[in-house]
mmCIF file of C-alpha atoms in Angstrom:
data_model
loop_
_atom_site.group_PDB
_atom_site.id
_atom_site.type_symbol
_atom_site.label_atom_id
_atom_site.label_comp_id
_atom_site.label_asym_id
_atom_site.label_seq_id
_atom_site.Cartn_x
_atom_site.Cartn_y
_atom_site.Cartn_z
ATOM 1 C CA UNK A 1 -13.728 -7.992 24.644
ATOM 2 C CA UNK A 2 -12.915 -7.936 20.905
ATOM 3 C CA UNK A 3 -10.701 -5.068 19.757
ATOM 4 C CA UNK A 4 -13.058 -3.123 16.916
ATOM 5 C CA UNK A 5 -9.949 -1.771 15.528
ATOM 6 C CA UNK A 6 -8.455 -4.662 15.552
ATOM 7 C CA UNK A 7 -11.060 -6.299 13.350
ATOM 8 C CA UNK A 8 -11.298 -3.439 11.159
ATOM 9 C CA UNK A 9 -7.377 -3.158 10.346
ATOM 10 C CA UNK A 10 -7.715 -7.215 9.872
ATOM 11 C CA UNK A 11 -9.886 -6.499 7.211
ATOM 12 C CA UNK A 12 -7.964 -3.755 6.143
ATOM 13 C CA UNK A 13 -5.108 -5.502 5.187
ATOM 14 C CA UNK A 14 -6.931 -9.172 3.914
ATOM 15 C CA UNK A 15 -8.583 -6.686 1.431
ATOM 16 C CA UNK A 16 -5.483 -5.395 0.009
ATOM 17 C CA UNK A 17 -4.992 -9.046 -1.924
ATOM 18 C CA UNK A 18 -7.651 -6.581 -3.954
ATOM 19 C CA UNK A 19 -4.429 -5.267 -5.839
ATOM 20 C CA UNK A 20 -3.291 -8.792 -7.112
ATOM 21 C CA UNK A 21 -6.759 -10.193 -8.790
ATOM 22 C CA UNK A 22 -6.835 -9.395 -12.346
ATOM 23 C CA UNK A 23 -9.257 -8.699 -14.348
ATOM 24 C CA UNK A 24 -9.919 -8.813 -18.146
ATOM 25 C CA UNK A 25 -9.269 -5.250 -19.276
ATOM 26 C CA UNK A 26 -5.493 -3.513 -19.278
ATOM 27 C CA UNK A 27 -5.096 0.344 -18.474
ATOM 28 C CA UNK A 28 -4.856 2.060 -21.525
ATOM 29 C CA UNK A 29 -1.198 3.516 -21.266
ATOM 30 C CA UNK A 30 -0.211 -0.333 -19.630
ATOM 31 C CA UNK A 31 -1.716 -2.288 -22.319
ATOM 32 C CA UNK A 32 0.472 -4.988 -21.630
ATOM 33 C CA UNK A 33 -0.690 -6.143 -18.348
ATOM 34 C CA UNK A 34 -4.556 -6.492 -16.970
ATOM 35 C CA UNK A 35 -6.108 -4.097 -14.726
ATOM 36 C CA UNK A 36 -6.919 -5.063 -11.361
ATOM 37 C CA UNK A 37 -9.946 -4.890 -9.217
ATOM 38 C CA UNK A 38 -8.342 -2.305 -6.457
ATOM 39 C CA UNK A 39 -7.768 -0.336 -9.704
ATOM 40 C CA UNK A 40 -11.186 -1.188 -11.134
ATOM 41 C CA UNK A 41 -13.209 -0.377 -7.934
ATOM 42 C CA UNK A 42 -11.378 3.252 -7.765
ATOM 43 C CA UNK A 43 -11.998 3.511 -10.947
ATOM 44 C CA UNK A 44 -15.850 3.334 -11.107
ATOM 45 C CA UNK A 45 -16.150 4.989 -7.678
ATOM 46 C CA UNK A 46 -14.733 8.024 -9.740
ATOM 47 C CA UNK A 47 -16.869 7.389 -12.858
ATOM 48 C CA UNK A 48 -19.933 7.516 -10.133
ATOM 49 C CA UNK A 49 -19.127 10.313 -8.870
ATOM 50 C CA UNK A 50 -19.005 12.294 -12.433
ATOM 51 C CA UNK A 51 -21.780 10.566 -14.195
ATOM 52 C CA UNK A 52 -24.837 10.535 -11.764
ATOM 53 C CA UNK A 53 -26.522 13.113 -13.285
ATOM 54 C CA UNK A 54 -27.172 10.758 -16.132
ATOM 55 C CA UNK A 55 -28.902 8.178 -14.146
ATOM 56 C CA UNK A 56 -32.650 7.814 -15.065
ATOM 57 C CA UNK A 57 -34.095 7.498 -11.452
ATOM 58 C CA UNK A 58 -32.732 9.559 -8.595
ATOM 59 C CA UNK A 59 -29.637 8.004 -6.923
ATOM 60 C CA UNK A 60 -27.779 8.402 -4.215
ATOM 61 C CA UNK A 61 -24.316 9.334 -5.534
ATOM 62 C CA UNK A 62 -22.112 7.579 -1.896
ATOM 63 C CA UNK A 63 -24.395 4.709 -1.544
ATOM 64 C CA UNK A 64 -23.599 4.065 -5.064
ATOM 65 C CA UNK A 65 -19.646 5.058 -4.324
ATOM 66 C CA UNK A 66 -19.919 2.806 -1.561
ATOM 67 C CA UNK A 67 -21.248 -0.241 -3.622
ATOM 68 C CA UNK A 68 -18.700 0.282 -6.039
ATOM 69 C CA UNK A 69 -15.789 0.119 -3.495
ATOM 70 C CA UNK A 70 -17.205 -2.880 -2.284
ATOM 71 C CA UNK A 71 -18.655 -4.808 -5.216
ATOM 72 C CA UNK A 72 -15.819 -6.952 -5.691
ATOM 73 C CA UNK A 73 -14.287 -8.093 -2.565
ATOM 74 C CA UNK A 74 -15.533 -11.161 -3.222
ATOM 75 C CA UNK A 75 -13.488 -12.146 -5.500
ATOM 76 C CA UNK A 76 -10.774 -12.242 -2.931
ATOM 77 C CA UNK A 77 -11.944 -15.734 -2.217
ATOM 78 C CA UNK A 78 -14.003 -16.304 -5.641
ATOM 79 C CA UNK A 79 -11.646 -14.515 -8.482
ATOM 80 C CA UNK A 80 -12.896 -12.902 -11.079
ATOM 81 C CA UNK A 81 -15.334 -14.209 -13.297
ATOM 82 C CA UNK A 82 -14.972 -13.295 -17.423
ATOM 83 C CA UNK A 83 -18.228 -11.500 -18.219
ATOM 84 C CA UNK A 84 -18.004 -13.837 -21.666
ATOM 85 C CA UNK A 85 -17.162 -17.354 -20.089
ATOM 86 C CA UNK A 86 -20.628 -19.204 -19.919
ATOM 87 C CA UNK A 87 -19.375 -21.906 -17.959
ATOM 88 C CA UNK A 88 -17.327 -20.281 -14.992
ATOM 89 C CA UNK A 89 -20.668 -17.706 -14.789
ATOM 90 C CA UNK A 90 -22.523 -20.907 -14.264
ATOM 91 C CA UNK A 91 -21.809 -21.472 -10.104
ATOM 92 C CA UNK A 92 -20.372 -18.103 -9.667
ATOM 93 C CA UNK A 93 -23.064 -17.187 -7.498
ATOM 94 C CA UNK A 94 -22.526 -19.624 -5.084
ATOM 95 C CA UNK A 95 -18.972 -19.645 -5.109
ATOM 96 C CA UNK A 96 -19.261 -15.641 -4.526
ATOM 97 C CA UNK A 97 -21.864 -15.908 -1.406
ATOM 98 C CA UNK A 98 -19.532 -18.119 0.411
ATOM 99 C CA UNK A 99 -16.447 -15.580 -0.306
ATOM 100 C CA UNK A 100 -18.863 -12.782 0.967
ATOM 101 C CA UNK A 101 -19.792 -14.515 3.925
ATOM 102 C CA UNK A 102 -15.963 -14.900 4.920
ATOM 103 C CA UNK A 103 -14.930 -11.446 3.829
ATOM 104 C CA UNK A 104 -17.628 -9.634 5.783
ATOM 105 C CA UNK A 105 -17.628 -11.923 8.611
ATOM 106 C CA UNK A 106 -13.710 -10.365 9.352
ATOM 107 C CA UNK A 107 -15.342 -6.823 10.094
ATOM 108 C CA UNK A 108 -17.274 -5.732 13.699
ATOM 109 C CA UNK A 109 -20.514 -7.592 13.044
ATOM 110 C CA UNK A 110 -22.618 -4.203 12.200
ATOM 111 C CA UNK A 111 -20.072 -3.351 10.393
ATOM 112 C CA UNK A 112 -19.963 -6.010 8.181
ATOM 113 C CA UNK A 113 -24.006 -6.698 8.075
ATOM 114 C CA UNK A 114 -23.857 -3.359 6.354
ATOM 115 C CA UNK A 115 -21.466 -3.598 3.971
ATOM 116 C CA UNK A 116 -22.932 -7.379 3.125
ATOM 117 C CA UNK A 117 -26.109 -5.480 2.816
ATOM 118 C CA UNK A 118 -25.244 -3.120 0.174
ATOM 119 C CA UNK A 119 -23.498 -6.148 -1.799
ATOM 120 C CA UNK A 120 -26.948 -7.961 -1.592
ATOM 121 C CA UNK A 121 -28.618 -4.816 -2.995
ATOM 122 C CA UNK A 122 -26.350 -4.691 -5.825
ATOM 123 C CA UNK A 123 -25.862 -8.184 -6.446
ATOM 124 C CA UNK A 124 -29.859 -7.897 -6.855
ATOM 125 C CA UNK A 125 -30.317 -4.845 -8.512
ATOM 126 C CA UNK A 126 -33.713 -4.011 -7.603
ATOM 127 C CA UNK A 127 -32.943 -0.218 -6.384
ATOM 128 C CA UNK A 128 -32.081 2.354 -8.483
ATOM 129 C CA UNK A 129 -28.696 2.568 -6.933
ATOM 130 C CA UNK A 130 -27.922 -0.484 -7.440
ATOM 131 C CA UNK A 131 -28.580 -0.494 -11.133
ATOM 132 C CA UNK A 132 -26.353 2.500 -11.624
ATOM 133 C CA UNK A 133 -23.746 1.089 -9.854
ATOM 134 C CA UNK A 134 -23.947 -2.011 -12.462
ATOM 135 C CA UNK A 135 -24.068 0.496 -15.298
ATOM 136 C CA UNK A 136 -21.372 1.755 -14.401
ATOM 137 C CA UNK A 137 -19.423 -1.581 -13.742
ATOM 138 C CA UNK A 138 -20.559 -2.837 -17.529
ATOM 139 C CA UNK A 139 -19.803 1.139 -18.654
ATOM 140 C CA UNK A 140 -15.901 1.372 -17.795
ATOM 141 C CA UNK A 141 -14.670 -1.826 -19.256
ATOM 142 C CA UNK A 142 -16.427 -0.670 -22.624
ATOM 143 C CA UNK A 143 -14.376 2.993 -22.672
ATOM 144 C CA UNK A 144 -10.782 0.842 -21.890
ATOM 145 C CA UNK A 145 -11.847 -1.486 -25.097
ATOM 146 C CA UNK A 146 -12.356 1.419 -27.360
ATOM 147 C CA UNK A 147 -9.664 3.311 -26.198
ATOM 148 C CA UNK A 148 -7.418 0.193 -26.694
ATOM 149 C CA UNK A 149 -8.780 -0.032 -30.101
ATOM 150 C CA UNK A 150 -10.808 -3.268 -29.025
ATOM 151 C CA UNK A 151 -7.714 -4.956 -27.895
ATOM 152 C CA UNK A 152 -9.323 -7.000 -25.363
ATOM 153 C CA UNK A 153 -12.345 -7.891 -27.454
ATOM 154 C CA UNK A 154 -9.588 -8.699 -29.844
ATOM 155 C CA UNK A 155 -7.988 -10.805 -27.526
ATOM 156 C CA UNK A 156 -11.236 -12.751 -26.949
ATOM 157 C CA UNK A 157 -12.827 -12.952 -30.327
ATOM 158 C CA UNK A 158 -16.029 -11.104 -28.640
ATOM 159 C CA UNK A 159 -18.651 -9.535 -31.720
ATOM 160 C CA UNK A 160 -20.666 -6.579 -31.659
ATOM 161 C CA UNK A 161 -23.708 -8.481 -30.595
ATOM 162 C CA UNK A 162 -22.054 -9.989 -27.751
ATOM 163 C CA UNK A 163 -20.737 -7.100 -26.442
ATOM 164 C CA UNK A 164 -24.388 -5.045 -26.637
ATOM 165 C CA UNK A 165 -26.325 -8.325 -25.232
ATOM 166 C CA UNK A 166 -24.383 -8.045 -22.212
ATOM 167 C CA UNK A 167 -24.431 -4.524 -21.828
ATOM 168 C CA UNK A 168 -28.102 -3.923 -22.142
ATOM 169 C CA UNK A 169 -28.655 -3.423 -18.173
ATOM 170 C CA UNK A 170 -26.465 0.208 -18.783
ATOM 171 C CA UNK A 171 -29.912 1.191 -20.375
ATOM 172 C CA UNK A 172 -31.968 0.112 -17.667
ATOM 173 C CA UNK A 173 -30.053 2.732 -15.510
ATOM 174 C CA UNK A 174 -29.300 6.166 -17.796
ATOM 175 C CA UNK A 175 -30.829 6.123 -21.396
ATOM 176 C CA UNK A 176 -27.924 8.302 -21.920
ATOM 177 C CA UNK A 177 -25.235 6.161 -21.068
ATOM 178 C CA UNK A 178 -26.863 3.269 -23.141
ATOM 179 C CA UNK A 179 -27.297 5.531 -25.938
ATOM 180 C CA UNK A 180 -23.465 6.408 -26.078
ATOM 181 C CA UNK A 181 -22.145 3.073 -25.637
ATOM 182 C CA UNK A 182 -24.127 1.919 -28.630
ATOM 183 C CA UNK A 183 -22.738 4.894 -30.864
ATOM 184 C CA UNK A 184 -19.166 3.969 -29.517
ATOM 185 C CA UNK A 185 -19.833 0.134 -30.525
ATOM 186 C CA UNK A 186 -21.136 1.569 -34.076
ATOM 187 C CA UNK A 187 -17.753 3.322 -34.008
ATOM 188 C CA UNK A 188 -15.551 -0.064 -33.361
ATOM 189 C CA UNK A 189 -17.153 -2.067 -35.695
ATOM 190 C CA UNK A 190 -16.868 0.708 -38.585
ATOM 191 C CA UNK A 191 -13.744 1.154 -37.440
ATOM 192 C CA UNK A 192 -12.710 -2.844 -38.054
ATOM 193 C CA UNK A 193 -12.132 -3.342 -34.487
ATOM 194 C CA UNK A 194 -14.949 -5.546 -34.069
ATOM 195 C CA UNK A 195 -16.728 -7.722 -36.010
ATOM 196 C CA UNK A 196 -20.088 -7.061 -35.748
ATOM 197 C CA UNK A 197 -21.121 -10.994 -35.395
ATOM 198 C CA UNK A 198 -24.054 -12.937 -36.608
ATOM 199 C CA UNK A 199 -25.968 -11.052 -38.889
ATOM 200 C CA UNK B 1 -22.583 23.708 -27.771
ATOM 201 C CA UNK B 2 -19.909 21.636 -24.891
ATOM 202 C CA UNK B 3 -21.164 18.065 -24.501
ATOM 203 C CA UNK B 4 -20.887 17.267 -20.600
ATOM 204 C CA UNK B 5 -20.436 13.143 -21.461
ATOM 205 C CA UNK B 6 -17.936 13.785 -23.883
ATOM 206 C CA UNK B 7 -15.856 16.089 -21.278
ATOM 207 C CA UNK B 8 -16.590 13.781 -18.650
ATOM 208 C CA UNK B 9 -15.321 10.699 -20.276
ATOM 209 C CA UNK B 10 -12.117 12.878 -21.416
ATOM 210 C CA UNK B 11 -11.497 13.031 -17.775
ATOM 211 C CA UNK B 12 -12.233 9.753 -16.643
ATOM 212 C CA UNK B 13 -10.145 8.063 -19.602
ATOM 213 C CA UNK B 14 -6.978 10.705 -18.444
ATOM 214 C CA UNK B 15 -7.336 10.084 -14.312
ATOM 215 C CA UNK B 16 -6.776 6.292 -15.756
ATOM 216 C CA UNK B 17 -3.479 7.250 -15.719
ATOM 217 C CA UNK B 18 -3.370 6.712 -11.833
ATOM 218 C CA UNK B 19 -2.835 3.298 -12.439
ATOM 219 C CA UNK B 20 0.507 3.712 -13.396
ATOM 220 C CA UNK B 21 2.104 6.025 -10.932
ATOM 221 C CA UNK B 22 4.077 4.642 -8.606
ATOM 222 C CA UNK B 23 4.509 5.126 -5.176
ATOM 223 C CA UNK B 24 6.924 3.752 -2.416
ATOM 224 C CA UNK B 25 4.731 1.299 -0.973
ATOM 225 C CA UNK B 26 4.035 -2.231 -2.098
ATOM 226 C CA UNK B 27 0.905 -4.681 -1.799
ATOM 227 C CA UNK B 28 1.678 -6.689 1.188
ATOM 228 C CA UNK B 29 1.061 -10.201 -0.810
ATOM 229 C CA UNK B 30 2.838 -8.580 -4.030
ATOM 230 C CA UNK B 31 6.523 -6.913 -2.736
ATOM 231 C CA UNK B 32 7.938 -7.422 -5.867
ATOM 232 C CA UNK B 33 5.917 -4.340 -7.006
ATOM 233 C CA UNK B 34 5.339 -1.137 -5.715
ATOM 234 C CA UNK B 35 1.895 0.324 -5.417
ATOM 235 C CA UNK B 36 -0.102 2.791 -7.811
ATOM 236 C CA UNK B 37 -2.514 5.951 -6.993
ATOM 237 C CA UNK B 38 -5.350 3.956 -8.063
ATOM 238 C CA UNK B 39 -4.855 1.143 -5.474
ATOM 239 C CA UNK B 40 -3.616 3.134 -2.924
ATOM 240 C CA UNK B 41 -6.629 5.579 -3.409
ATOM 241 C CA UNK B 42 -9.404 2.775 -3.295
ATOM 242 C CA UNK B 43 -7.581 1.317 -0.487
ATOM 243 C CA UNK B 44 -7.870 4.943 1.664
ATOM 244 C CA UNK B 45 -11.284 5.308 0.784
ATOM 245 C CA UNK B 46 -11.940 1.825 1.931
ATOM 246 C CA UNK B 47 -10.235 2.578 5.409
ATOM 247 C CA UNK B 48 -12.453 5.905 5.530
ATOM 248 C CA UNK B 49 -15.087 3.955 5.563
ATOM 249 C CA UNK B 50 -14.837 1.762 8.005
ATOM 250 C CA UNK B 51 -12.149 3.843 10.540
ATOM 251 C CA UNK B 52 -14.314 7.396 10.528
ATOM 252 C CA UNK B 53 -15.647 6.444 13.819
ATOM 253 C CA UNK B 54 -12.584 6.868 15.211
ATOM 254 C CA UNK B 55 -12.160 10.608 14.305
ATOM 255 C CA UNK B 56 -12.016 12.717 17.311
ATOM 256 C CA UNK B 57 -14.131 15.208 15.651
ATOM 257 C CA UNK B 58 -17.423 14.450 13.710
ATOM 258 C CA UNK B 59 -16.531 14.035 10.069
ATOM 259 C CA UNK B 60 -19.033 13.455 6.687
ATOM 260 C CA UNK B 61 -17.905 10.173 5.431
ATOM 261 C CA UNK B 62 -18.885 10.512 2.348
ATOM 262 C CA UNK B 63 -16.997 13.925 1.729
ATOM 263 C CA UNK B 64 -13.712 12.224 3.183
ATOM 264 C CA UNK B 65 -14.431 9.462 0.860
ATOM 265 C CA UNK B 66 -14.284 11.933 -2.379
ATOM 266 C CA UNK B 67 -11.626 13.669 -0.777
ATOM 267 C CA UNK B 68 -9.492 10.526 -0.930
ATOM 268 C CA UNK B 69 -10.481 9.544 -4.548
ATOM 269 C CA UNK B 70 -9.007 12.433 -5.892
ATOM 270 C CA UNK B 71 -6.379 13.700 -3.308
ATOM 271 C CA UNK B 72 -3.848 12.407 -5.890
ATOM 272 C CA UNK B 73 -5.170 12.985 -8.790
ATOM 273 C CA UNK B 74 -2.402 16.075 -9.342
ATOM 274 C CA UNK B 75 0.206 13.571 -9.334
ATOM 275 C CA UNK B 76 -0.841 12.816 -13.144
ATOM 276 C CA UNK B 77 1.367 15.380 -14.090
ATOM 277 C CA UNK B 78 3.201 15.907 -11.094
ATOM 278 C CA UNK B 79 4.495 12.510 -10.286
ATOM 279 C CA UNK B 80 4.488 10.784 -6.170
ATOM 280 C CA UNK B 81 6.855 13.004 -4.678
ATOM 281 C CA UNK B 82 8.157 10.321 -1.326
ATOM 282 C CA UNK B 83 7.605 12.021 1.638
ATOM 283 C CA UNK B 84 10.936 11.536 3.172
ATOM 284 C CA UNK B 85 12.392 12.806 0.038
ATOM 285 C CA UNK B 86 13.348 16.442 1.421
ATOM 286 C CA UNK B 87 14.668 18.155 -2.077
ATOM 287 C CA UNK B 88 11.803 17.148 -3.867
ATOM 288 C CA UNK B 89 9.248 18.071 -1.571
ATOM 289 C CA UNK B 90 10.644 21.802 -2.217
ATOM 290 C CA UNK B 91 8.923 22.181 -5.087
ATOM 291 C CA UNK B 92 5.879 20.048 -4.779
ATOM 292 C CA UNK B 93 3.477 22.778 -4.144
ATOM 293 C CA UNK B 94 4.052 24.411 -7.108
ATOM 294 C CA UNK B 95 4.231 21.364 -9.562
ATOM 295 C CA UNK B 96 0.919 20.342 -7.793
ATOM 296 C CA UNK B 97 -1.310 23.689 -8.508
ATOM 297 C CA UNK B 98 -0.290 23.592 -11.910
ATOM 298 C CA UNK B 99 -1.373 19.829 -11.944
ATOM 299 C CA UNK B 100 -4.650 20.608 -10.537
ATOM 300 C CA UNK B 101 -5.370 23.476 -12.687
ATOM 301 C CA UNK B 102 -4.706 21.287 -16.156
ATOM 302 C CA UNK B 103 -6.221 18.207 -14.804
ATOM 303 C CA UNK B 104 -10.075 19.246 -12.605
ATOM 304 C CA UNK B 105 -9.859 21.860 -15.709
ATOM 305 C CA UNK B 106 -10.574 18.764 -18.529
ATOM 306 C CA UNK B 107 -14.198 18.643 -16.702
ATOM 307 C CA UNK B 108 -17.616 20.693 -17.061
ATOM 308 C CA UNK B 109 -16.780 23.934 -15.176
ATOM 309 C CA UNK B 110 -19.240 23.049 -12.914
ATOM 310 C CA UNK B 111 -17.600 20.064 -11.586
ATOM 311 C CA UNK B 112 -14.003 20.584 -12.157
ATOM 312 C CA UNK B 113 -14.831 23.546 -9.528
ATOM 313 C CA UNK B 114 -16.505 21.729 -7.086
ATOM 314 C CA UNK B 115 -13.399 18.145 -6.938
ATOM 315 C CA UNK B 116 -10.903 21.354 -7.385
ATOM 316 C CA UNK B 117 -12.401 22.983 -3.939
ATOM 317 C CA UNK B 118 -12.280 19.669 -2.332
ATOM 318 C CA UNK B 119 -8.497 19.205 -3.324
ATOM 319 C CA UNK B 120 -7.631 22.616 -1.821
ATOM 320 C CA UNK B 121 -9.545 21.556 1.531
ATOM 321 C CA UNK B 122 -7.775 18.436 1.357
ATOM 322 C CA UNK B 123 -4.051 20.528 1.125
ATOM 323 C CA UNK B 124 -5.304 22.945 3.835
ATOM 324 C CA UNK B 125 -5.952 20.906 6.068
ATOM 325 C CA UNK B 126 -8.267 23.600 8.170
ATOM 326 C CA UNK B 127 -11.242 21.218 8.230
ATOM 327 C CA UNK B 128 -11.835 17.707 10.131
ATOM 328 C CA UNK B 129 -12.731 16.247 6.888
ATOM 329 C CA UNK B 130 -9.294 17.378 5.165
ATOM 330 C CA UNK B 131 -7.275 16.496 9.065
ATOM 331 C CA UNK B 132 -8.962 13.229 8.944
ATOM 332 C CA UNK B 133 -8.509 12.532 5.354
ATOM 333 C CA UNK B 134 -4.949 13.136 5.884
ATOM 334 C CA UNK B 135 -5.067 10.760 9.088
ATOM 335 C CA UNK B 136 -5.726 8.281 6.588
ATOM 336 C CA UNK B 137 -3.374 8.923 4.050
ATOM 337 C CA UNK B 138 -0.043 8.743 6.264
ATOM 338 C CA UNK B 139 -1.765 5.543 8.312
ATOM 339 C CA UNK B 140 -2.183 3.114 5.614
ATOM 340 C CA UNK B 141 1.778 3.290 4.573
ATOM 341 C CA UNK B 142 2.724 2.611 7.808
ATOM 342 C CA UNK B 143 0.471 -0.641 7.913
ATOM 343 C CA UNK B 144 1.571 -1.912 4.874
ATOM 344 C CA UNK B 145 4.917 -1.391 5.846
ATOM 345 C CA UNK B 146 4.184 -3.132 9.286
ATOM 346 C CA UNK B 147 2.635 -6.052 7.451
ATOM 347 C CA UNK B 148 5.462 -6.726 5.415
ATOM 348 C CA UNK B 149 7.994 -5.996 8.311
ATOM 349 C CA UNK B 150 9.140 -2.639 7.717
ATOM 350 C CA UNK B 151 10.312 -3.582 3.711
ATOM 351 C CA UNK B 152 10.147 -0.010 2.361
ATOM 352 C CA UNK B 153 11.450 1.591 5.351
ATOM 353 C CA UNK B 154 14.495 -0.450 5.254
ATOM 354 C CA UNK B 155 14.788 0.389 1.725
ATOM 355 C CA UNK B 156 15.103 3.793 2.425
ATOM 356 C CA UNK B 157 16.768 3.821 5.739
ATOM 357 C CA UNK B 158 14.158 5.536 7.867
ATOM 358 C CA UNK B 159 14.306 5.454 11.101
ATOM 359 C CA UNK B 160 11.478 5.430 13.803
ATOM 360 C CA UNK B 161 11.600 9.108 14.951
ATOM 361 C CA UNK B 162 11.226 10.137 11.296
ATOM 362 C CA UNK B 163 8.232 7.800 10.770
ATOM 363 C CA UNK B 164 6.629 9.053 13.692
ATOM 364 C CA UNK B 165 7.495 12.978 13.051
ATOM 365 C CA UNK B 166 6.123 12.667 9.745
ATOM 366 C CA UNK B 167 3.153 10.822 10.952
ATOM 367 C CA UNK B 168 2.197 13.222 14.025
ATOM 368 C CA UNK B 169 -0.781 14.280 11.584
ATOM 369 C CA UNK B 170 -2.902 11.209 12.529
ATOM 370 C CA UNK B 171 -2.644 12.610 16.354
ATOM 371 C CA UNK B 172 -4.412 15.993 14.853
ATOM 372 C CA UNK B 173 -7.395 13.438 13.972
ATOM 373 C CA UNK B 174 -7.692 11.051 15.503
ATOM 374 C CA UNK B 175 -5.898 10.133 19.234
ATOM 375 C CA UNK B 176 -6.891 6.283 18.634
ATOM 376 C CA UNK B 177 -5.273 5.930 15.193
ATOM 377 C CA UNK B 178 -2.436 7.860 16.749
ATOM 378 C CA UNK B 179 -2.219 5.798 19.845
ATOM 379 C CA UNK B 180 -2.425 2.465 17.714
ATOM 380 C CA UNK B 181 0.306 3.812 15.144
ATOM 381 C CA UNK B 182 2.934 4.603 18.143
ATOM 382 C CA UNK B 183 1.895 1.181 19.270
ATOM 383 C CA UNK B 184 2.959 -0.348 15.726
ATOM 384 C CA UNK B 185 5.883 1.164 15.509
ATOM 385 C CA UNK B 186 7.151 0.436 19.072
ATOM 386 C CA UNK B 187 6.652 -3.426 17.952
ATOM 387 C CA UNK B 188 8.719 -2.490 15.119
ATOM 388 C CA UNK B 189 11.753 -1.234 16.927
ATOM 389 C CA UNK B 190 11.536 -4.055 19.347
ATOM 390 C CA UNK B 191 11.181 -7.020 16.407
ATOM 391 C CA UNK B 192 14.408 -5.202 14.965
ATOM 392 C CA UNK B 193 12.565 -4.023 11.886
ATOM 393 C CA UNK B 194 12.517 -0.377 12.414
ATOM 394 C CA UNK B 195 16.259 1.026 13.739
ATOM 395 C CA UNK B 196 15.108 3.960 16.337
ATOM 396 C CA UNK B 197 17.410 6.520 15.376
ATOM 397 C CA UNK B 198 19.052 8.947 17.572
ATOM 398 C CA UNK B 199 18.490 8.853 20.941
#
């Protein structure tokens, strides 16, 4: 008979390798090292918590928690991918559905067919949770830039254009959360922190 | 007129300050470094999930899950106090209410009442969410200290009958947990990793 705990803590600890992938944004007070995705996925699972009352459809606030605690475990195996590299985005898809079929295959298989479940859902973002919970993943990394002063944009040469292309699906979830990202890219670019691109 | 966004987003840019408090664990694949709130609270939240079917008594997932998000969100302002650290834990209480007061107080009234509530369940422990919650807190430590064979005990000189006085809690929740933890810390003494203390 396999040991259900023993799966679980198995997991438990493989998943902890969440506090050494980085990512491309720094804490604000730490500018001089990235953020990483244990720190991310708190982060937003926080964020979710506060800001669901300015989601557009109903949602339900610990699915979404849930699906942000989760959303990135597969880049244990697949690392994270720079929202602005074209060519790494290109088989990150594939490289991520093998990591999540590794990663979920350590828990107790209903376990694990759950959690997979929810990544599907927000991987596809056809419910209305799931496009919060991408809202809010495209949300954070905007507030660190412009309380950074754009550093990572900066640091990356990224333009105002770029920045709102990509962060377009925040207004398919909350009109109100779209609405104050674009004021706080108007903000940068008067500001001089970011160019404002092709005109 | 109070703008709820701008409040919110006040809050969610200060708690980002979790990422750089300390505490005396480390990542099991990074023991260069020690740990930070933010990790160590997505990492609890993570084991919540998946270990709340082994609470003795019925819990609400979800609620233990929020619990654990913000159960050290005090520590902003009043630091990780170590809890084998006797002196300092004198006057944790007090530095703590004054933390929570300044920090659930940066949010709409609303909801700075409701995460403050679930903070003082969390302390009082007079719930099976807040016992359970707890459970979790004081279990993960002791596997990342197992994983990387008892590095931060040794680096404080604990000894197995204080790890397992100050980790009777997890009994109070949940007898599996508890039963596994004596296990892991038996294998500890007997690898030579974990000195027993008196006899």
């Amino acid at each position: 008979m396999i040991d259900r705990l023993a799966q679980q803590i198995a997991f438990i600890l493989e998943i902890d390798k969440m506090k050494t992938i980085l990512r491309q944004n720094v804490p604000i007070t730490e500018p001089h090292r990235q953020e990483n995705d244990a720190e991310h996925s708190w982060h937003l699972a926080m964020m979710a918590l506060l800001l669901a009352e300015h989601a557009d459809e109903a949602v339900d606030v610990a699915r979404v928690v849930k699906m942000l605690l989760i959303h990135d475990l597969v880049e244990i195996d697949a690392g994270d991918t720079f929202i602005y590299d074209v060519a790494a985005n290109q088989d990150k898809e594939e490289r991520e559905q093998r990591a999540a079929d590794r990663v979920f295959g350590l828990l107790p298989e209903d376990q694990g067919r759950e959690l997979r479940g929810l990544w599907d859902e927000f991987e596809a973002r056809t419910t209305s949770d799931a496009r919060f919970a991408h809202a809010i993943d495209r949300f954070q990394p905007v507030l660190l830039n412009v309380a950074t002063q754009g550093l990572r944009w900066k640091v990356h040469g990224v333009t105002a254009d770029r920045v709102l292309a990509r962060n377009r699906v925040v207004g398919d979830a909350s009109e109100r959360l779209w609405s104050h990202l674009q004021d706080l890219i108007a903000d940068m670019v008067e500001q001089g922190h970011l160019p404002p691109g092709p005109q």
